[in-house]
């Protein structure tokens, strides 16, 4: 199993709208970020794209990934009672390593 397949497996159980092909693109882009530069992600929700970015830079220059999200859910999620996505975000990143 290659690295991309491993990340695909890691992210398969994480809620989100990111497709595998989009995740692979994020992985490849993160892998190519020059040393000493940071990756900033706006809107991480439960961390699916964050894992792709983190694993990509781990395979590259090991740059920092900063994720910005209020973790308060969208109007649709609030109506379903899901108002705090931060615990799921942390859990998903912890499981991914």
GROMACS .gro file of N, CA and C in nm:
model
  291
    1UNK      N    1   0.085  -0.118   0.000
    1UNK     CA    2   0.000   0.000   0.000
    1UNK      C    3   0.090   0.124   0.000
    2UNK      N    4   0.069   0.214  -0.096
    2UNK     CA    5   0.151   0.336  -0.100
    2UNK      C    6   0.096   0.441  -0.003
    3UNK      N    7   0.169   0.552   0.011
    3UNK     CA    8   0.133   0.655   0.108
    3UNK      C    9  -0.005   0.715   0.083
    4UNK      N   10  -0.037   0.742  -0.042
    4UNK     CA   11  -0.168   0.801  -0.075
    4UNK      C   12  -0.280   0.704  -0.040
    5UNK      N   13  -0.261   0.577  -0.066
    5UNK     CA   14  -0.362   0.477  -0.030
    5UNK      C   15  -0.380   0.470   0.121
    6UNK      N   16  -0.271   0.486   0.196
    6UNK     CA   17  -0.280   0.486   0.343
    6UNK      C   18  -0.361   0.605   0.391
    7UNK      N   19  -0.338   0.723   0.331
    7UNK     CA   20  -0.413   0.842   0.372
    7UNK      C   21  -0.560   0.827   0.333
    8UNK      N   22  -0.585   0.771   0.216
    8UNK     CA   23  -0.723   0.747   0.173
    8UNK      C   24  -0.794   0.658   0.275
    9UNK      N   25  -0.724   0.557   0.324
    9UNK     CA   26  -0.782   0.468   0.425
    9UNK      C   27  -0.804   0.543   0.557
   10UNK      N   28  -0.708   0.626   0.597
   10UNK     CA   29  -0.721   0.704   0.720
   10UNK      C   30  -0.840   0.799   0.716
   11UNK      N   31  -0.865   0.857   0.600
   11UNK     CA   32  -0.970   0.959   0.589
   11UNK      C   33  -1.107   0.902   0.552
   12UNK      N   34  -1.113   0.774   0.521
   12UNK     CA   35  -1.240   0.716   0.475
   12UNK      C   36  -1.351   0.725   0.579
   13UNK      N   37  -1.317   0.726   0.705
   13UNK     CA   38  -1.418   0.733   0.810
   13UNK      C   39  -1.444   0.872   0.864
   14UNK      N   40  -1.382   0.973   0.804
   14UNK     CA   41  -1.399   1.111   0.851
   14UNK      C   42  -1.509   1.178   0.769
   15UNK      N   43  -1.608   1.235   0.838
   15UNK     CA   44  -1.714   1.309   0.770
   15UNK      C   45  -1.654   1.426   0.693
   16UNK      N   46  -1.711   1.455   0.579
   16UNK     CA   47  -1.667   1.570   0.502
   16UNK      C   48  -1.710   1.558   0.357
   17UNK      N   49  -1.687   1.663   0.282
   17UNK     CA   50  -1.732   1.670   0.144
   17UNK      C   51  -1.617   1.651   0.046
   18UNK      N   52  -1.497   1.636   0.095
   18UNK     CA   53  -1.378   1.623   0.011
   18UNK      C   54  -1.375   1.486  -0.056
   19UNK      N   55  -1.357   1.486  -0.188
   19UNK     CA   56  -1.344   1.358  -0.260
   19UNK      C   57  -1.201   1.306  -0.246
   20UNK      N   58  -1.182   1.181  -0.277
   20UNK     CA   59  -1.047   1.124  -0.273
   20UNK      C   60  -0.954   1.195  -0.370
   21UNK      N   61  -1.003   1.228  -0.489
   21UNK     CA   62  -0.917   1.296  -0.587
   21UNK      C   63  -0.879   1.436  -0.539
   22UNK      N   64  -0.970   1.505  -0.473
   22UNK     CA   65  -0.937   1.636  -0.415
   22UNK      C   66  -0.836   1.620  -0.302
   23UNK      N   67  -0.855   1.518  -0.220
   23UNK     CA   68  -0.761   1.491  -0.112
   23UNK      C   69  -0.622   1.460  -0.164
   24UNK      N   70  -0.615   1.381  -0.270
   24UNK     CA   71  -0.486   1.349  -0.331
   24UNK      C   72  -0.417   1.475  -0.384
   25UNK      N   73  -0.495   1.566  -0.440
   25UNK     CA   74  -0.439   1.692  -0.489
   25UNK      C   75  -0.383   1.774  -0.372
   26UNK      N   76  -0.459   1.783  -0.262
   26UNK     CA   77  -0.409   1.854  -0.144
   26UNK      C   78  -0.280   1.791  -0.093
   27UNK      N   79  -0.275   1.659  -0.092
   27UNK     CA   80  -0.156   1.585  -0.048
   27UNK      C   81  -0.036   1.624  -0.134
   28UNK      N   82  -0.053   1.618  -0.265
   28UNK     CA   83   0.058   1.649  -0.356
   28UNK      C   84   0.102   1.795  -0.345
   29UNK      N   85   0.006   1.886  -0.331
   29UNK     CA   86   0.042   2.028  -0.316
   29UNK      C   87   0.115   2.052  -0.184
   30UNK      N   88   0.066   1.991  -0.075
   30UNK     CA   89   0.131   2.007   0.055
   30UNK      C   90   0.272   1.948   0.054
   31UNK      N   91   0.288   1.841  -0.017
   31UNK     CA   92   0.419   1.774  -0.027
   31UNK      C   93   0.522   1.865  -0.095
   32UNK      N   94   0.476   1.953  -0.183
   32UNK     CA   95   0.566   2.039  -0.260
   32UNK      C   96   0.591   2.176  -0.199
   33UNK      N   97   0.528   2.207  -0.086
   33UNK     CA   98   0.549   2.337  -0.023
   33UNK      C   99   0.695   2.347   0.021
   34UNK      N  100   0.762   2.457  -0.017
   34UNK     CA  101   0.904   2.472   0.019
   34UNK      C  102   0.926   2.474   0.171
   35UNK      N  103   1.041   2.431   0.211
   35UNK     CA  104   1.079   2.428   0.352
   35UNK      C  105   1.066   2.567   0.414
   36UNK      N  106   1.017   2.570   0.537
   36UNK     CA  107   1.007   2.694   0.612
   36UNK      C  108   0.878   2.771   0.589
   37UNK      N  109   0.793   2.724   0.500
   37UNK     CA  110   0.666   2.791   0.476
   37UNK      C  111   0.554   2.713   0.545
   38UNK      N  112   0.449   2.784   0.581
   38UNK     CA  113   0.337   2.721   0.650
   38UNK      C  114   0.221   2.698   0.554
   39UNK      N  115   0.138   2.603   0.588
   39UNK     CA  116   0.015   2.576   0.516
   39UNK      C  117  -0.099   2.624   0.606
   40UNK      N  118  -0.189   2.705   0.550
   40UNK     CA  119  -0.303   2.756   0.625
   40UNK      C  120  -0.431   2.705   0.560
   41UNK      N  121  -0.510   2.637   0.638
   41UNK     CA  122  -0.638   2.584   0.590
   41UNK      C  123  -0.751   2.663   0.656
   42UNK      N  124  -0.840   2.715   0.574
   42UNK     CA  125  -0.956   2.787   0.625
   42UNK      C  126  -1.077   2.694   0.611
   43UNK      N  127  -1.139   2.664   0.723
   43UNK     CA  128  -1.257   2.577   0.731
   43UNK      C  129  -1.217   2.430   0.726
   44UNK      N  130  -1.188   2.376   0.842
   44UNK     CA  131  -1.140   2.238   0.852
   44UNK      C  132  -1.248   2.139   0.896
   45UNK      N  133  -1.357   2.188   0.947
   45UNK     CA  134  -1.471   2.112   0.998
   45UNK      C  135  -1.425   1.995   1.086
   46UNK      N  136  -1.427   1.873   1.038
   46UNK     CA  137  -1.388   1.758   1.121
   46UNK      C  138  -1.250   1.703   1.086
   47UNK      N  139  -1.177   1.773   0.998
   47UNK     CA  140  -1.037   1.740   0.976
   47UNK      C  141  -1.001   1.652   0.858
   48UNK      N  142  -1.095   1.620   0.772
   48UNK     CA  143  -1.064   1.532   0.659
   48UNK      C  144  -0.955   1.593   0.571
   49UNK      N  145  -0.974   1.718   0.529
   49UNK     CA  146  -0.873   1.784   0.445
   49UNK      C  147  -0.746   1.812   0.524
   50UNK      N  148  -0.760   1.835   0.653
   50UNK     CA  149  -0.643   1.861   0.738
   50UNK      C  150  -0.550   1.740   0.739
   51UNK      N  151  -0.608   1.622   0.747
   51UNK     CA  152  -0.527   1.499   0.746
   51UNK      C  153  -0.453   1.487   0.613
   52UNK      N  154  -0.522   1.512   0.501
   52UNK     CA  155  -0.455   1.506   0.370
   52UNK      C  156  -0.339   1.605   0.365
   53UNK      N  157  -0.361   1.729   0.412
   53UNK     CA  158  -0.254   1.830   0.410
   53UNK      C  159  -0.138   1.789   0.501
   54UNK      N  160  -0.171   1.744   0.621
   54UNK     CA  161  -0.066   1.706   0.717
   54UNK      C  162   0.017   1.588   0.667
   55UNK      N  163  -0.048   1.489   0.611
   55UNK     CA  164   0.025   1.373   0.561
   55UNK      C  165   0.107   1.410   0.437
   56UNK      N  166   0.057   1.504   0.357
   56UNK     CA  167   0.133   1.550   0.241
   56UNK      C  168   0.260   1.621   0.281
   57UNK      N  169   0.249   1.712   0.377
   57UNK     CA  170   0.370   1.784   0.419
   57UNK      C  171   0.463   1.693   0.499
   58UNK      N  172   0.407   1.593   0.564
   58UNK     CA  173   0.490   1.494   0.633
   58UNK      C  174   0.578   1.419   0.533
   59UNK      N  175   0.525   1.396   0.413
   59UNK     CA  176   0.601   1.329   0.307
   59UNK      C  177   0.694   1.427   0.235
   60UNK      N  178   0.677   1.556   0.262
   60UNK     CA  179   0.760   1.658   0.197
   60UNK      C  180   0.856   1.722   0.296
   61UNK      N  181   0.837   1.851   0.320
   61UNK     CA  182   0.929   1.928   0.404
   61UNK      C  183   0.888   1.937   0.551
   62UNK      N  184   0.779   1.871   0.588
   62UNK     CA  185   0.732   1.869   0.727
   62UNK      C  186   0.700   2.008   0.779
   63UNK      N  187   0.635   2.088   0.695
   63UNK     CA  188   0.594   2.223   0.734
   63UNK      C  189   0.474   2.216   0.828
   64UNK      N  190   0.452   2.325   0.900
   64UNK     CA  191   0.338   2.333   0.990
   64UNK      C  192   0.210   2.354   0.910
   65UNK      N  193   0.102   2.294   0.959
   65UNK     CA  194  -0.031   2.314   0.902
   65UNK      C  195  -0.115   2.384   1.009
   66UNK      N  196  -0.171   2.499   0.973
   66UNK     CA  197  -0.258   2.575   1.063
   66UNK      C  198  -0.400   2.566   1.008
   67UNK      N  199  -0.493   2.518   1.089
   67UNK     CA  200  -0.632   2.506   1.047
   67UNK      C  201  -0.717   2.604   1.126
   68UNK      N  202  -0.803   2.675   1.053
   68UNK     CA  203  -0.888   2.777   1.114
   68UNK      C  204  -1.034   2.736   1.094
   69UNK      N  205  -1.107   2.724   1.202
   69UNK     CA  206  -1.248   2.689   1.195
   69UNK      C  207  -1.311   2.724   1.330
   70UNK      N  208  -1.432   2.782   1.332
   70UNK     CA  209  -1.496   2.810   1.461
   70UNK      C  210  -1.550   2.683   1.528
   71UNK      N  211  -1.558   2.574   1.454
   71UNK     CA  212  -1.608   2.445   1.503
   71UNK      C  213  -1.745   2.458   1.569
   72UNK      N  214  -1.827   2.547   1.512
   72UNK     CA  215  -1.962   2.566   1.565
   72UNK      C  216  -2.069   2.504   1.476
   73UNK      N  217  -2.030   2.445   1.366
   73UNK     CA  218  -2.126   2.383   1.275
   73UNK      C  219  -2.199   2.485   1.190
   74UNK      N  220  -2.253   2.441   1.079
   74UNK     CA  221  -2.332   2.528   0.993
   74UNK      C  222  -2.475   2.531   1.044
   75UNK      N  223  -2.559   2.614   0.982
   75UNK     CA  224  -2.700   2.619   1.023
   75UNK      C  225  -2.765   2.482   1.013
   76UNK      N  226  -2.730   2.407   0.909
   76UNK     CA  227  -2.787   2.273   0.892
   76UNK      C  228  -2.746   2.181   1.007
   77UNK      N  229  -2.621   2.189   1.047
   77UNK     CA  230  -2.573   2.103   1.155
   77UNK      C  231  -2.628   2.146   1.291
   78UNK      N  232  -2.642   2.276   1.309
   78UNK     CA  233  -2.698   2.327   1.435
   78UNK      C  234  -2.840   2.276   1.453
   79UNK      N  235  -2.918   2.276   1.342
   79UNK     CA  236  -3.056   2.228   1.351
   79UNK      C  237  -3.061   2.079   1.384
   80UNK      N  238  -2.953   2.007   1.354
   80UNK     CA  239  -2.945   1.864   1.387
   80UNK      C  240  -2.883   1.842   1.525
   81UNK      N  241  -2.850   1.951   1.594
   81UNK     CA  242  -2.794   1.941   1.729
   81UNK      C  243  -2.644   1.929   1.735
   82UNK      N  244  -2.576   1.940   1.621
   82UNK     CA  245  -2.430   1.930   1.619
   82UNK      C  246  -2.371   2.071   1.618
   83UNK      N  247  -2.338   2.121   1.736
   83UNK     CA  248  -2.290   2.258   1.745
   83UNK      C  249  -2.141   2.269   1.775
   84UNK      N  250  -2.077   2.163   1.816
   84UNK     CA  251  -1.935   2.170   1.848
   84UNK      C  252  -1.862   2.056   1.776
   85UNK      N  253  -1.794   2.089   1.668
   85UNK     CA  254  -1.723   1.987   1.591
   85UNK      C  255  -1.577   1.970   1.634
   86UNK      N  256  -1.533   2.052   1.729
   86UNK     CA  257  -1.392   2.046   1.771
   86UNK      C  258  -1.352   1.909   1.829
   87UNK      N  259  -1.433   1.848   1.915
   87UNK     CA  260  -1.392   1.715   1.965
   87UNK      C  261  -1.372   1.613   1.853
   88UNK      N  262  -1.459   1.614   1.753
   88UNK     CA  263  -1.444   1.521   1.640
   88UNK      C  264  -1.318   1.554   1.561
   89UNK      N  265  -1.290   1.683   1.543
   89UNK     CA  266  -1.169   1.729   1.473
   89UNK      C  267  -1.044   1.674   1.543
   90UNK      N  268  -1.036   1.695   1.673
   90UNK     CA  269  -0.920   1.649   1.751
   90UNK      C  270  -0.910   1.497   1.747
   91UNK      N  271  -1.021   1.429   1.762
   91UNK     CA  272  -1.022   1.283   1.760
   91UNK      C  273  -0.974   1.230   1.625
   92UNK      N  274  -1.021   1.290   1.517
   92UNK     CA  275  -0.980   1.246   1.383
   92UNK      C  276  -0.831   1.270   1.359
   93UNK      N  277  -0.779   1.383   1.403
   93UNK     CA  278  -0.636   1.410   1.386
   93UNK      C  279  -0.552   1.316   1.472
   94UNK      N  280  -0.599   1.289   1.592
   94UNK     CA  281  -0.527   1.198   1.681
   94UNK      C  282  -0.521   1.058   1.621
   95UNK      N  283  -0.633   1.010   1.569
   95UNK     CA  284  -0.637   0.877   1.507
   95UNK      C  285  -0.546   0.869   1.385
   96UNK      N  286  -0.535   0.980   1.311
   96UNK     CA  287  -0.453   0.982   1.189
   96UNK      C  288  -0.304   0.991   1.221
   97UNK      N  289  -0.273   1.028   1.343
   97UNK     CA  290  -0.132   1.036   1.383
   97UNK      C  291  -0.074   1.169   1.354
   0.00000   0.00000   0.00000
